[in-house]
Amino acid sequence: MEKIKMTTPLVEMDGDEMTRILWKMIKDELILPFVDLKTEYYDLGLPNRDATADQVTMDAALANKKYGVSVKCATITPNAQRVEEYKLHEMWKSPNGTIRAVLDGTVFRAPIMIDSIHPVVKNWKKPITIARHAYGDVYKCTEFRIPGAGKAELVFTGADGSQQRATVFDFEGAGVLQGQYNKDDSIRSFARSCFNYALDVKRDLWFGAKDTISKKYDHTFKDIFQETYDAEYKEKFEAAGITYFYSLIDDIVARVIRSEGGFVWACKNYDGDVMSDMVSTAFGSLAMMTSVLVSPDGKYEYEAAHGTVTRHYYKYLKGEKTSTNPMATIFAWSGAFKKRGELDNLPELVHFGEALEAASLQTLNEGIMTKDLCGLAEGITPTAVDSEGFIKAIRERLEAKLA
């Protein structure tokens, strides 16, 4: 068959360890035989980030801004142990954090559902997409360990020299102190990304914060979301037949558990970090979770929601077969193809992305699985295969769908 043509390259960001191995398998077996692949390639593997003083990450992020759609392999964010292991010049920052900052993006994560794996929450019938504001909060906070008695103050000195000052606490003994921040323009970008994504997938948007307790910080999130919705999105939501709903985070969590799913759940940074792990686990597996970073001006970065699967990589280096689940990485590629095809008016490329997803789901629904899913499957007797065998099984079904 003639290969499917592309007009605009995808920004391809290669990664680390076992996911890097899977990346090549997926390209060789599931993409290159069918697509005349055009990418602008960036090696975000930790050795190359170290060799380029992490400039390659910034270059990749700027390329994403230029071309609009990227696909990213999982990467390592090094800790002290990794610095020693890889003989790094320094402890480089998270590539995901750098890319999010450049794109001013919001991360949307949703489970990949199959017939034989049922959510732990029995009434969940449809995917729940977590939208995480990936800026500020506890991840950029300043912390003190308080050694003993004293007064902690919050002080803001304006550019004009004026000051605002408030006592946080009069410590009578040792303790701990934390200051965190956010910005109106980042919150507004978060809101727009969430509203745009909800319109794109035609699902209701829920948002919750603790505005009754945090009357300035959380209330600002609530106010900006409502202002942005009323001014820019209310008519669009009504025309699309979807709704925007705000409530206290306590109420939202209770409603999520009672719901059947099928909505986008906007979360502040820490809430999204925690709740995305809860939702992914309740649906079955983090390896079955898609992730897309969306900027308020419509730039997209698709990736797997999980890490580099280090334990499997060490087995691979010993020549052992691994049964690493490639589904989230496959869906990163398929999502990028669908979006690139949509933007470039290439229905064949959109169809390829859809066929790749359908072939992958068909393989799982027929009981051919990596080992991590076999213990979760109900109503079937699954066949455990290694990563290579699983990808080859998908290729057989993909060829049939594209014939």
Coordinates of N, CA and C in Angstrom, one line a residue, residues 73-188:
C73 N 8.3 11.0 24.2 CA 8.6 9.8 25.0 C 8.9 10.2 26.4
A74 N 8.7 9.2 27.3 CA 8.9 9.5 28.8 C 10.4 9.8 29.0
T75 N 10.7 10.7 29.9 CA 12.1 11.1 30.2 C 12.3 11.0 31.7
I76 N 13.6 11.0 32.1 CA 14.0 11.0 33.5 C 14.2 12.4 34.0
T77 N 13.6 12.7 35.1 CA 13.9 13.9 35.9 C 14.9 13.5 37.0
P78 N 16.2 13.9 36.9 CA 17.2 13.3 37.7 C 17.1 13.7 39.2
N79 N 17.4 12.8 40.1 CA 17.6 13.1 41.5 C 19.1 12.8 41.7
A80 N 19.5 12.9 43.0 CA 21.0 12.7 43.3 C 21.5 11.4 42.8
Q81 N 20.7 10.3 43.0 CA 21.2 9.0 42.6 C 21.4 9.0 41.1
R82 N 20.5 9.6 40.3 CA 20.6 9.6 38.8 C 21.8 10.5 38.4
V83 N 22.1 11.6 39.1 CA 23.3 12.4 38.8 C 24.5 11.5 38.9
E84 N 24.6 10.7 39.9 CA 25.8 9.8 40.1 C 25.8 8.7 39.0
E85 N 24.6 8.1 38.8 CA 24.5 7.0 37.8 C 24.9 7.4 36.4
Y86 N 24.4 8.6 36.0 CA 24.7 9.1 34.6 C 25.8 10.1 34.5
K87 N 26.5 10.3 35.7 CA 27.7 11.2 35.7 C 27.3 12.6 35.1
L88 N 26.2 13.1 35.6 CA 25.7 14.4 35.1 C 26.5 15.6 35.6
H89 N 26.5 16.7 34.8 CA 27.1 17.9 35.3 C 26.3 18.6 36.4
E90 N 25.0 18.4 36.3 CA 24.1 18.9 37.4 C 22.8 18.2 37.4
M91 N 21.9 18.5 38.4 CA 20.6 17.9 38.5 C 19.6 18.7 37.6
W92 N 19.5 18.3 36.4 CA 18.7 19.0 35.4 C 17.2 19.0 35.8
K93 N 16.5 20.1 35.4 CA 15.1 20.2 35.7 C 14.3 19.2 34.9
S94 N 13.0 19.1 35.3 CA 12.1 18.2 34.6 C 11.9 18.8 33.2
P95 N 12.1 17.9 32.1 CA 11.8 18.4 30.8 C 10.3 18.8 30.6
N96 N 9.4 18.0 31.3 CA 8.0 18.3 31.2 C 7.7 19.7 31.8
G97 N 8.4 20.0 32.9 CA 8.2 21.3 33.5 C 8.6 22.5 32.6
T98 N 9.8 22.3 31.9 CA 10.3 23.3 31.0 C 9.3 23.5 29.8
I99 N 8.8 22.4 29.2 CA 7.9 22.4 28.1 C 6.6 23.1 28.5
R100 N 6.1 22.7 29.7 CA 4.8 23.3 30.1 C 5.0 24.8 30.3
A101 N 6.1 25.2 30.8 CA 6.3 26.7 31.1 C 6.4 27.4 29.7
V102 N 7.1 26.9 28.7 CA 7.2 27.5 27.4 C 5.8 27.6 26.8
L103 N 5.1 26.5 26.8 CA 3.8 26.5 26.2 C 2.6 27.1 27.0
D104 N 2.9 27.4 28.3 CA 1.9 27.9 29.2 C 0.7 26.9 29.2
G105 N 1.0 25.6 29.3 CA 0.0 24.6 29.0 C -0.6 24.0 30.2
T106 N -1.7 23.3 29.9 CA -2.5 22.5 30.9 C -2.4 21.1 30.5
V107 N -2.2 20.2 31.5 CA -2.1 18.7 31.2 C -3.4 18.1 31.3
F108 N -3.8 17.3 30.3 CA -5.1 16.6 30.3 C -4.8 15.1 30.3
R109 N -5.2 14.4 31.3 CA -5.0 12.9 31.4 C -6.3 12.2 31.4
A110 N -6.4 11.1 30.6 CA -7.6 10.3 30.6 C -7.3 8.8 30.4
P111 N -8.1 8.0 31.0 CA -7.9 6.5 31.0 C -8.2 5.9 29.6
I112 N -7.5 4.9 29.2 CA -7.8 4.1 28.1 C -8.6 2.9 28.6
M113 N -9.9 2.8 28.2 CA -10.8 1.8 28.7 C -10.9 0.6 27.8
I114 N -10.9 -0.6 28.3 CA -11.2 -1.8 27.5 C -12.3 -2.7 28.2
D115 N -12.8 -3.6 27.5 CA -14.0 -4.3 27.9 C -13.7 -5.2 29.2
S116 N -12.5 -5.7 29.3 CA -12.3 -6.7 30.3 C -11.7 -6.1 31.6
I117 N -11.4 -4.8 31.6 CA -10.9 -4.2 32.9 C -11.9 -3.2 33.3
H118 N -12.5 -3.4 34.5 CA -13.6 -2.6 35.0 C -13.1 -1.7 36.1
P119 N -13.5 -0.4 36.1 CA -13.0 0.5 37.1 C -13.4 0.0 38.5
V120 N -12.6 0.3 39.5 CA -12.8 0.0 40.9 C -14.1 0.6 41.3
V121 N -14.4 1.9 40.9 CA -15.6 2.5 41.2 C -16.7 2.0 40.2
K122 N -17.6 1.2 40.7 CA -18.4 0.3 39.8 C -19.3 1.2 38.9
N123 N -19.7 2.4 39.3 CA -20.6 3.2 38.4 C -19.9 4.0 37.4
W124 N -18.5 4.0 37.4 CA -17.8 4.7 36.3 C -17.9 3.9 35.0
K125 N -18.6 4.5 34.0 CA -18.8 3.9 32.7 C -18.0 4.6 31.6
K126 N -17.7 5.8 31.8 CA -17.0 6.6 30.8 C -15.7 7.2 31.4
P127 N -14.8 7.6 30.5 CA -13.5 8.1 31.0 C -13.7 9.5 31.8
I128 N -12.9 9.7 32.8 CA -12.8 11.0 33.5 C -11.4 11.6 33.1
T129 N -11.5 12.7 32.5 CA -10.3 13.4 32.1 C -9.8 14.4 33.2
I130 N -8.6 14.3 33.7 CA -8.1 15.2 34.7 C -7.3 16.3 33.9
A131 N -7.7 17.6 34.2 CA -7.0 18.8 33.7 C -6.2 19.4 34.8
R132 N -4.9 19.3 34.7 CA -4.0 19.8 35.8 C -3.3 21.1 35.5
H133 N -3.5 22.1 36.3 CA -2.8 23.4 36.1 C -1.4 23.1 36.6
A134 N -0.5 23.1 35.6 CA 0.9 22.7 35.9 C 1.8 24.0 36.1
Y135 N 1.4 24.8 37.1 CA 2.2 26.0 37.4 C 2.0 26.4 38.9
G136 N 3.1 26.8 39.5 CA 3.1 27.4 40.8 C 2.7 26.5 41.9
D137 N 2.0 27.0 42.9 CA 1.5 26.2 44.1 C 2.7 25.6 44.8
V138 N 2.5 24.5 45.4 CA 3.5 23.9 46.3 C 4.8 23.5 45.5
Y139 N 4.7 23.3 44.1 CA 5.8 22.9 43.3 C 6.8 24.0 43.1
K140 N 6.4 25.2 43.3 CA 7.3 26.4 43.2 C 7.4 27.2 44.5
C141 N 7.1 26.5 45.6 CA 7.0 27.2 46.9 C 8.3 27.5 47.5
T142 N 8.4 28.4 48.5 CA 9.5 28.6 49.3 C 9.2 28.1 50.7
E143 N 10.2 27.4 51.3 CA 9.9 26.7 52.6 C 11.0 27.0 53.6
F144 N 10.6 27.2 54.8 CA 11.6 27.3 55.9 C 11.3 26.2 56.9
R145 N 12.4 25.7 57.5 CA 12.2 24.9 58.8 C 12.5 25.9 59.9
I146 N 11.5 26.1 60.7 CA 11.6 27.1 61.8 C 12.3 26.5 63.0
P147 N 13.4 27.1 63.4 CA 14.2 26.4 64.5 C 13.6 26.6 65.9
G148 N 12.9 27.7 66.1 CA 12.4 28.0 67.4 C 11.4 29.2 67.4
A149 N 11.2 29.7 68.6 CA 10.2 30.8 68.7 C 10.5 32.0 67.8
G150 N 9.5 32.7 67.3 CA 9.6 33.9 66.5 C 8.4 34.2 65.7
K151 N 8.4 35.3 65.0 CA 7.2 35.7 64.2 C 7.5 35.5 62.7
A152 N 6.5 34.8 62.1 CA 6.6 34.6 60.6 C 5.7 35.6 60.0
E153 N 6.2 36.4 59.0 CA 5.4 37.4 58.3 C 5.4 37.2 56.8
L154 N 4.3 37.6 56.2 CA 4.2 37.6 54.7 C 4.3 39.0 54.3
V155 N 5.3 39.3 53.4 CA 5.6 40.7 53.0 C 5.6 40.8 51.5
F156 N 4.9 41.8 50.9 CA 5.0 42.0 49.5 C 5.4 43.5 49.3
T157 N 6.5 43.7 48.6 CA 7.0 45.0 48.3 C 6.8 45.3 46.8
G158 N 5.9 46.3 46.6 CA 5.6 46.6 45.2 C 6.7 47.3 44.5
A159 N 6.6 47.4 43.1 CA 7.6 48.0 42.3 C 7.8 49.5 42.7
D160 N 6.7 50.1 43.3 CA 6.8 51.5 43.7 C 7.3 51.7 45.1
G161 N 7.7 50.6 45.7 CA 8.2 50.6 47.1 C 7.1 50.5 48.2
S162 N 5.8 50.4 47.8 CA 4.8 50.2 48.8 C 4.8 48.8 49.3
Q163 N 4.3 48.6 50.5 CA 4.4 47.3 51.2 C 3.0 46.8 51.7
Q164 N 2.8 45.5 51.6 CA 1.7 44.9 52.3 C 2.4 43.9 53.2
R165 N 1.9 43.8 54.4 CA 2.5 42.9 55.4 C 1.4 42.3 56.3
A166 N 1.6 41.0 56.6 CA 0.7 40.3 57.5 C 1.4 39.3 58.3
T167 N 1.0 39.1 59.5 CA 1.6 38.0 60.3 C 1.0 36.7 60.0
V168 N 1.9 35.7 59.6 CA 1.4 34.4 59.3 C 1.2 33.6 60.6
F169 N 2.2 33.7 61.5 CA 2.0 32.9 62.8 C 3.1 33.4 63.8
D170 N 2.7 33.5 65.0 CA 3.7 33.7 66.1 C 4.1 32.3 66.7
F171 N 5.3 31.9 66.2 CA 5.8 30.5 66.7 C 6.3 30.6 68.1
E172 N 5.8 29.7 68.9 CA 6.3 29.6 70.3 C 7.4 28.5 70.4
G173 N 7.6 27.8 69.3 CA 8.6 26.7 69.2 C 8.9 26.4 67.8
A174 N 9.6 25.3 67.6 CA 10.0 24.9 66.2 C 8.8 24.5 65.4
G175 N 8.9 24.7 64.1 CA 7.8 24.3 63.2 C 8.3 24.4 61.7
V176 N 7.4 24.6 60.8 CA 7.7 24.7 59.4 C 6.8 25.7 58.8
L177 N 7.3 26.4 57.7 CA 6.7 27.5 57.1 C 6.8 27.4 55.6
Q178 N 5.7 27.7 54.9 CA 5.7 27.6 53.4 C 5.0 28.8 52.8
G179 N 5.5 29.3 51.7 CA 4.9 30.3 50.9 C 4.8 29.9 49.5
Q180 N 3.5 30.0 48.9 CA 3.4 29.6 47.5 C 2.7 30.8 46.8
Y181 N 2.7 30.7 45.4 CA 2.2 31.8 44.6 C 1.5 31.3 43.4
N182 N 0.8 32.1 42.7 CA 0.3 31.9 41.3 C 0.2 33.3 40.7
K183 N -0.2 33.3 39.4 CA -0.3 34.5 38.6 C -1.7 34.5 37.9
D184 N -2.3 35.7 37.8 CA -3.6 35.8 37.1 C -3.5 35.3 35.7
D185 N -2.4 35.7 35.0 CA -2.4 35.3 33.6 C -2.2 33.8 33.4
S186 N -1.5 33.1 34.3 CA -1.4 31.7 34.3 C -2.7 31.0 34.6
I187 N -3.4 31.5 35.6 CA -4.8 30.9 35.9 C -5.7 31.1 34.7
R188 N -5.7 32.3 34.1 CA -6.5 32.6 33.0 C -6.2 31.6 31.8

